[in-house]
Coordinates of C-alpha atoms in Angstrom, one line a residue:
X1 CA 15.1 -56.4 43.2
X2 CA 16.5 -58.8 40.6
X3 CA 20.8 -58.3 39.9
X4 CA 22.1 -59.6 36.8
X5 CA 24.6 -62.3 37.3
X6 CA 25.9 -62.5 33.6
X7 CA 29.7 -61.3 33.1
X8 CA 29.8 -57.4 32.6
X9 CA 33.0 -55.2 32.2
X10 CA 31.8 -52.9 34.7
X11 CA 30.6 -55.2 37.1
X12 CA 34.4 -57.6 37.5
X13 CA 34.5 -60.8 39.3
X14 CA 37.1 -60.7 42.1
X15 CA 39.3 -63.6 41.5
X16 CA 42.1 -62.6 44.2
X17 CA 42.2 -61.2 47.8
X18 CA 44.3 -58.5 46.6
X19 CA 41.5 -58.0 43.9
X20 CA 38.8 -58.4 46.2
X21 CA 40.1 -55.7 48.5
X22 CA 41.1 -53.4 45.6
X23 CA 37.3 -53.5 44.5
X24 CA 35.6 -52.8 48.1
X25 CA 37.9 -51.1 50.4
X26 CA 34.8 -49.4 52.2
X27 CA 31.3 -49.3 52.1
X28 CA 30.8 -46.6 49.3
X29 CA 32.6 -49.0 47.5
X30 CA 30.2 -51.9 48.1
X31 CA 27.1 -49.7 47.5
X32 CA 28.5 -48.2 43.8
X33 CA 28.9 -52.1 43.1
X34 CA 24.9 -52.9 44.1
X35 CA 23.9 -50.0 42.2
X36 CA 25.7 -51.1 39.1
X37 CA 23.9 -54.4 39.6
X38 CA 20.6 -52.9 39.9
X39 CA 20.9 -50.3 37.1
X40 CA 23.5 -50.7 34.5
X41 CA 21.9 -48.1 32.6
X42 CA 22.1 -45.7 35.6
X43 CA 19.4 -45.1 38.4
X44 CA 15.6 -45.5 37.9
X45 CA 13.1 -44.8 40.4
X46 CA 10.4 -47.1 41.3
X47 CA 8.1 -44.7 42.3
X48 CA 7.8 -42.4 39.8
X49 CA 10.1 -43.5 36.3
X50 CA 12.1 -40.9 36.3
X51 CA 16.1 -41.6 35.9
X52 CA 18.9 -39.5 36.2
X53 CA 21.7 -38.9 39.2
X54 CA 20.1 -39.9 42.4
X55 CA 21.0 -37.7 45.8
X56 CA 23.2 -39.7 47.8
X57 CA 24.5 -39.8 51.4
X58 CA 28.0 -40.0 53.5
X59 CA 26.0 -41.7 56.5
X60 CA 23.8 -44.2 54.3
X61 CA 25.2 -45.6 50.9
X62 CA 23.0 -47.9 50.3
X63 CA 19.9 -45.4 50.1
X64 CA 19.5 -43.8 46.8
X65 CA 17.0 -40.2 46.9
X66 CA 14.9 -39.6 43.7
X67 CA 15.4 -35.9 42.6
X68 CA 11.6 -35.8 41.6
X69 CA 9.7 -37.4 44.1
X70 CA 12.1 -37.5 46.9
X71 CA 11.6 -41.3 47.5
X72 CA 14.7 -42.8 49.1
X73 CA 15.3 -46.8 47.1
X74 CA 17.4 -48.9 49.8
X75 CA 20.2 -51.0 47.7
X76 CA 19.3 -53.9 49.6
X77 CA 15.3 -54.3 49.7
X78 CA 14.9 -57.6 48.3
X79 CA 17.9 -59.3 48.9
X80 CA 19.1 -61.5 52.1
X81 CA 20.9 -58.2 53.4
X82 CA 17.3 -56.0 53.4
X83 CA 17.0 -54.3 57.1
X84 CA 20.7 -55.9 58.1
X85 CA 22.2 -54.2 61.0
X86 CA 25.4 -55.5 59.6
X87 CA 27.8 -53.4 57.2
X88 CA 28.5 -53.9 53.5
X89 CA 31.5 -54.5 53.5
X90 CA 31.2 -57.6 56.4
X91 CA 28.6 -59.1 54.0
X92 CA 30.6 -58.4 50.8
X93 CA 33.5 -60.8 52.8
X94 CA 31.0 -63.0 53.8
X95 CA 29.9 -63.6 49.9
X96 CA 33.7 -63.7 49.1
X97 CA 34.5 -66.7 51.6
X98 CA 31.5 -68.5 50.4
X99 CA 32.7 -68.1 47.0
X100 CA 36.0 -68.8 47.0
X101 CA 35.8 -71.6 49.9
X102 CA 35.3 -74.8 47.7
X103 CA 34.2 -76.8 50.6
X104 CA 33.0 -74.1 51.9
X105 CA 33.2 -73.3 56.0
X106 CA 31.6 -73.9 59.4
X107 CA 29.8 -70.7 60.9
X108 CA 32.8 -71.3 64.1
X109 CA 35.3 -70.9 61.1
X110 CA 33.0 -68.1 59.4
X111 CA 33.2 -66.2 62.8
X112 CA 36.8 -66.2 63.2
X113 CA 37.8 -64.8 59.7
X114 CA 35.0 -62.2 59.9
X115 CA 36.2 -60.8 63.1
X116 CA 32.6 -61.1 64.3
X117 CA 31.9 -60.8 68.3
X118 CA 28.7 -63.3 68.2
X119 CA 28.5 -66.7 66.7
X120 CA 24.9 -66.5 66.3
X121 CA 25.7 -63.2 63.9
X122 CA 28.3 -65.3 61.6
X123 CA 25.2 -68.1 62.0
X124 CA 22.5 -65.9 60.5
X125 CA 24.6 -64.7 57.6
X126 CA 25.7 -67.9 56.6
X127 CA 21.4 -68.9 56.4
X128 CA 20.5 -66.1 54.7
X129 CA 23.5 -66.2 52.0
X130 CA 22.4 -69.9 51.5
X131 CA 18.8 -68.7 51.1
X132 CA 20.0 -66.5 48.6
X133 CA 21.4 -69.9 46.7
X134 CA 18.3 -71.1 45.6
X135 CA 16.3 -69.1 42.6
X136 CA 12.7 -68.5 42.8
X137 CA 12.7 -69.6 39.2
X138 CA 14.5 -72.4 39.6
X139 CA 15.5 -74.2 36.0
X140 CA 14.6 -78.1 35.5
X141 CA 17.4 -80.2 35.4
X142 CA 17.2 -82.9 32.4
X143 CA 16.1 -83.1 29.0
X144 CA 18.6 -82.5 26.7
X145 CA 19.0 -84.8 23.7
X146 CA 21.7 -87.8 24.9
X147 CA 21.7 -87.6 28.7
X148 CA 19.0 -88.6 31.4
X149 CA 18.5 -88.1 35.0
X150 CA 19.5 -90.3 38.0
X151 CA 17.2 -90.5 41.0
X152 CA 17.6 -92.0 44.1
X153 CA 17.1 -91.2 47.7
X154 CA 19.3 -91.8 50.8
X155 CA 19.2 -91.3 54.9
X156 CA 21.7 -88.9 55.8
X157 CA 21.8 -88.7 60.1
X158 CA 23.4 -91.3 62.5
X159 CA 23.5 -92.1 66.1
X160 CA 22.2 -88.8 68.4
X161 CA 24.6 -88.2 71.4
X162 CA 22.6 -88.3 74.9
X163 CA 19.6 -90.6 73.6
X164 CA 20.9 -93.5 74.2
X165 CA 22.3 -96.8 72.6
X166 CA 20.7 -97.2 68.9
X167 CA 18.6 -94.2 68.9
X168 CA 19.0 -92.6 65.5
X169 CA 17.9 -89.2 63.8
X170 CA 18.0 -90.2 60.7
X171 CA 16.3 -87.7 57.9
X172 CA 15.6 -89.0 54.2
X173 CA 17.1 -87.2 51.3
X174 CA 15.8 -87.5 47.8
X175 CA 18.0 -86.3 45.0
X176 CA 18.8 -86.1 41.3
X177 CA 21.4 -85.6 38.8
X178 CA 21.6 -84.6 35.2
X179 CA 24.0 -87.5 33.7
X180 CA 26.4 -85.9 31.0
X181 CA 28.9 -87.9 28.5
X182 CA 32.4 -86.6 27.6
X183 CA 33.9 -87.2 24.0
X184 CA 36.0 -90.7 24.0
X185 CA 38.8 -90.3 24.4
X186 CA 39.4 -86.6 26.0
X187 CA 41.7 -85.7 28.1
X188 CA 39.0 -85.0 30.8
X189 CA 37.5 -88.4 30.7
X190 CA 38.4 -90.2 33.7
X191 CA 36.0 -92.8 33.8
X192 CA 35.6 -96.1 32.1
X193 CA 32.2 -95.3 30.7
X194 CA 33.0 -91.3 30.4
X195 CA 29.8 -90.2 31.9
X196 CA 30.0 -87.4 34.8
X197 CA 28.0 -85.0 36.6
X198 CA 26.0 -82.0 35.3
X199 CA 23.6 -80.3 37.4
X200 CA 22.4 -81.6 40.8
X201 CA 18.8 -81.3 42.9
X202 CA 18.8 -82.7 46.6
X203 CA 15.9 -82.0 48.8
X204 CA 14.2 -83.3 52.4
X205 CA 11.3 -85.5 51.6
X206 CA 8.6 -86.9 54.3
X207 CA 8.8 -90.5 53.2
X208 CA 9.3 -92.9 50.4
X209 CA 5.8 -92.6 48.8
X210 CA 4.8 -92.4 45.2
X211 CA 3.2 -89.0 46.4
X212 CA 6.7 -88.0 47.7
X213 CA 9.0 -89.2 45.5
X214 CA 6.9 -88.9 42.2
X215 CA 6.3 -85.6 43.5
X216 CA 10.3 -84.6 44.0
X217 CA 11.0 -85.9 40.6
X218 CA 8.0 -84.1 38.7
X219 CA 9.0 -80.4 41.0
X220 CA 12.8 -80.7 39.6
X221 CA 12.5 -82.8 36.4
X222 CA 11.6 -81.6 33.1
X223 CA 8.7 -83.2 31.4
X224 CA 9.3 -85.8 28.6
X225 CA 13.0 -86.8 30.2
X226 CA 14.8 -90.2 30.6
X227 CA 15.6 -90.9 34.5
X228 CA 17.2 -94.3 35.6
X229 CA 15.9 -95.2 39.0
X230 CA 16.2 -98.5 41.3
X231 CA 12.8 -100.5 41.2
X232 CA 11.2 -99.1 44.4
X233 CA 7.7 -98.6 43.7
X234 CA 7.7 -95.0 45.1
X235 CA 9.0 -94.7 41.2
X236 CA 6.5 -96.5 39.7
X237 CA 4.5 -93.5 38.7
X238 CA 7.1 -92.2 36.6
X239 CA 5.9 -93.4 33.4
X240 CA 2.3 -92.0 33.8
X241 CA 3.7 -89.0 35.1
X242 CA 5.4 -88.1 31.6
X243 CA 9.0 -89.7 31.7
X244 CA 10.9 -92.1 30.0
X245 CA 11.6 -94.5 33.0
X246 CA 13.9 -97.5 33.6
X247 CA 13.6 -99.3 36.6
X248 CA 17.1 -101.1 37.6
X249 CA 16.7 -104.4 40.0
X250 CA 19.9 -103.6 42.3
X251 CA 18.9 -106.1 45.1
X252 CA 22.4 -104.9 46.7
X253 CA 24.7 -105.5 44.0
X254 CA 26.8 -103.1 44.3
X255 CA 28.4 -103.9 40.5
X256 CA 24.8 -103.1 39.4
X257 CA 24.5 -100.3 41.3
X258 CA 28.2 -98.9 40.0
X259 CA 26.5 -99.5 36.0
X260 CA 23.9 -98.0 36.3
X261 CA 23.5 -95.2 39.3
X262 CA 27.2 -94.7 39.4
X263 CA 26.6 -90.6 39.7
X264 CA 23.4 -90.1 42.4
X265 CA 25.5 -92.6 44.5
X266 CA 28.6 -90.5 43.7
X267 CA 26.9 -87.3 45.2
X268 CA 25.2 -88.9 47.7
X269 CA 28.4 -89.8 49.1
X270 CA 30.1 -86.4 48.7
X271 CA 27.4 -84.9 50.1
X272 CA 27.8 -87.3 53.6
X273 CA 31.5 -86.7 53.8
X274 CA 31.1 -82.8 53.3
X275 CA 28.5 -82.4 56.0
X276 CA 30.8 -84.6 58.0
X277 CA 34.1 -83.4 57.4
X278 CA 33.0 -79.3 57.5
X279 CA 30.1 -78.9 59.6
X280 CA 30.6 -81.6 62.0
X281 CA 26.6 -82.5 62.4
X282 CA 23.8 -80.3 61.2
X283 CA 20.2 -80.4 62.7
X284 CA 17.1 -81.9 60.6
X285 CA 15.7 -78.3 61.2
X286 CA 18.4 -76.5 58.8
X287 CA 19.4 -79.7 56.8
X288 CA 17.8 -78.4 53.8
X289 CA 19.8 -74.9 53.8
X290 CA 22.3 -77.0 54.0
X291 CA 21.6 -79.5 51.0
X292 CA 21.0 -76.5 48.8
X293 CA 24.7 -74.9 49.8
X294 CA 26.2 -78.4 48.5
X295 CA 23.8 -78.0 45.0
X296 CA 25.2 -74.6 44.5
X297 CA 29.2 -75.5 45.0
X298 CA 28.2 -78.5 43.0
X299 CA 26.3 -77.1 40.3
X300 CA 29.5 -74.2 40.0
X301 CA 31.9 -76.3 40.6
X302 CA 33.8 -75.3 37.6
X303 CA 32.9 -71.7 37.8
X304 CA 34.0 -71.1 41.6
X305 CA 34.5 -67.1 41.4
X306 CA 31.3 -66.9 39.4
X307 CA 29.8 -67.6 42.2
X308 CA 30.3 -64.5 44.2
X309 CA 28.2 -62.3 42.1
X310 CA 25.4 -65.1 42.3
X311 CA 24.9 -65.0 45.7
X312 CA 24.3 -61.6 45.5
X313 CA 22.1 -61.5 42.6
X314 CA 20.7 -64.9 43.5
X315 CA 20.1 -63.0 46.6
X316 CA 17.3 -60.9 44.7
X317 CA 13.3 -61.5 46.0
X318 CA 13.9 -64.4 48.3
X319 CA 13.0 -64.5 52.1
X320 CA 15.6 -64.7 54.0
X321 CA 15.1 -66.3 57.4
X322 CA 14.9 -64.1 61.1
X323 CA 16.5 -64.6 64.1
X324 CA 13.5 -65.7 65.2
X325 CA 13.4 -68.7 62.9
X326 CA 16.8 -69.6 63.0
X327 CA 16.4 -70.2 66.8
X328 CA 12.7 -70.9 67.0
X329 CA 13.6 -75.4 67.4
X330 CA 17.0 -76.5 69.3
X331 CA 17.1 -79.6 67.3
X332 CA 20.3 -82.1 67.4
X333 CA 22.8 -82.5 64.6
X334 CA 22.3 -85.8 62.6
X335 CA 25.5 -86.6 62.6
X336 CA 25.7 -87.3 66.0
X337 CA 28.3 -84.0 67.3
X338 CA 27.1 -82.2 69.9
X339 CA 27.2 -78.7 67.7
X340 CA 26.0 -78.0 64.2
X341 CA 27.3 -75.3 62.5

């Protein structure tokens, strides 16, 4: 199941609470809005083609019955909210304060505004939602005509309480960002050099290798682009890898680093102070759900209500993790609090 996230007069964005709860007082509500998504052209079965006015059901809105061939289409198969126990509505919220939230919220916070008995309920919604953030088909940042890619990687983690004096959990973060320059002189153009942010990748890498860092930049980069890096030789293979590649000698200047890898260092240090300041410590287990919640507020920063309908479409043929794997490890947080969230 794949929902279209474009703008559709039938299919509005909720851009108030009042609006929000105008558009899905109830579950029927909620379901005629997933079916629209699906289907804008009206119902379709899967099984046998045939379209029309599917039969439909007081006790289960998000099943849809084929006239023909009798086969019932669940409104949810596909997306993070296949087989959920959970109501419509409570995920339709759940989207909503994702969306809305710019920093976004802890699962303690999530479970308070939802109403939800069980932290561990408000916990699993808030994984699978961010598994929904990610597209299988995934575009390549960079190469556009007049901007390149930054690259660098960090440690993101500190001191562990309970292990000690100087025993650190510290897990290494490679990331990217597409390097965009407003007009001189516009009324948006805050920095000296007029350069800002465009589209973000962060991911959990093994080490600092040529293999792993080579192998980051080549997954998220598109062929034939300029990146700036530092001179670490995990880079090095840049150039035979396809890329226009300039190796800067930093050697812990920070005016050089400030010149040229103002904007990775920029992210890299909003991404620390948001996993700091809202989730209080997050374990090496689910940092990566966590790095791909910060891309997509990043990435929509300037389109924050758009964002709603994304992570339902979004939502469409991923796996969203189980109980099961949610719980499987009891890792630490890296940040050194006792609870991640």
């Amino acid at each position: 199941m794949v929902i279209d996230v474009l703008e559709r007069d039938d299919l509005p964005f909720p851009r108030s609470l009042p609006e929000f709860q105008r558009l899905f007082p109830d579950e029927a509500a909620c379901a005629a809005y997933l079916e629209r998504a699906r289907w804008d052209a009206g119902f379709v079965c899967e099984q046998c083609g045939s379209s029309g006015e599917p039969y439909r059901f007081a006790n289960r809105p998000g099943v849809c019955r084929c006239r023909h061939c009798k086969r019932d289409t669940s409104l949810t198969a596909g997306t993070v909210m296949e087989r959920t126990h959970t109501p419509l509505p409570v995920w339709f919220w759940a989207a909503y304060l994702v969306a809305s939230q710019t920093p976004g919220m802890s699962a303690v916070q999530f479970q308070r505004q939802l109403g939800l008995p069980r932290y561990e309920t408000a916990f699993q919604i808030l994984h699978k939602l961010r598994a929904g953030m990610v597209r299988p088909d995934q575009d390549q940042i960079g190469g556009n005509p007049g901007e390149h890619v930054e690259a660098d990687e960090t440690y993101v983690g500190g001191r562990t309480r309970g292990k000690g004096r100087g025993v650190h959990d510290m897990v290494l973060v490679a990331g990217a960002v597409e390097v965009k320059q407003r007009k001189p002189g516009g009324s948006l153009n805050k920095r000296r050099t007029g350069r800002y942010a465009g589209r973000v990748r962060l991911a959990v890498v093994p080490d600092r290798s040529a293999k792993s860092l080579g192998g980051f930049i080549e997954h998220i980069v598109a062929p034939g682009a300029t990146i700036v890096t530092d001179d670490w030789n995990g880079y090095a293979t840049l150039g035979k890898r396809g890329y226009l590649h300039t190796a800067v000698a930093e050697r812990g200047d920070v005016q050089v680093a400030e010149t040229f890898l103002p904007i990775i260092h920029l992210v890299f240090s909003n991404l620390k102070t948001w996993l700091r300041g809202i989730h209080h410590g997050v374990s090496p287990q689910h940092l990566q759900a966590y790095l791909n919640e910060f891309t997509f507020r990043f990435n929509r920063r300037f389109y924050p209500f758009n964002a709603f309908r994304s992570l339902l479409g979004i939502a469409g043929d991923v796996t969203a993790p189980t109980y099961a794997e949610l719980y499987a490890k009891k890792l630490r947080p890296t940040t050194g609090s006792r609870h991640g969230s």
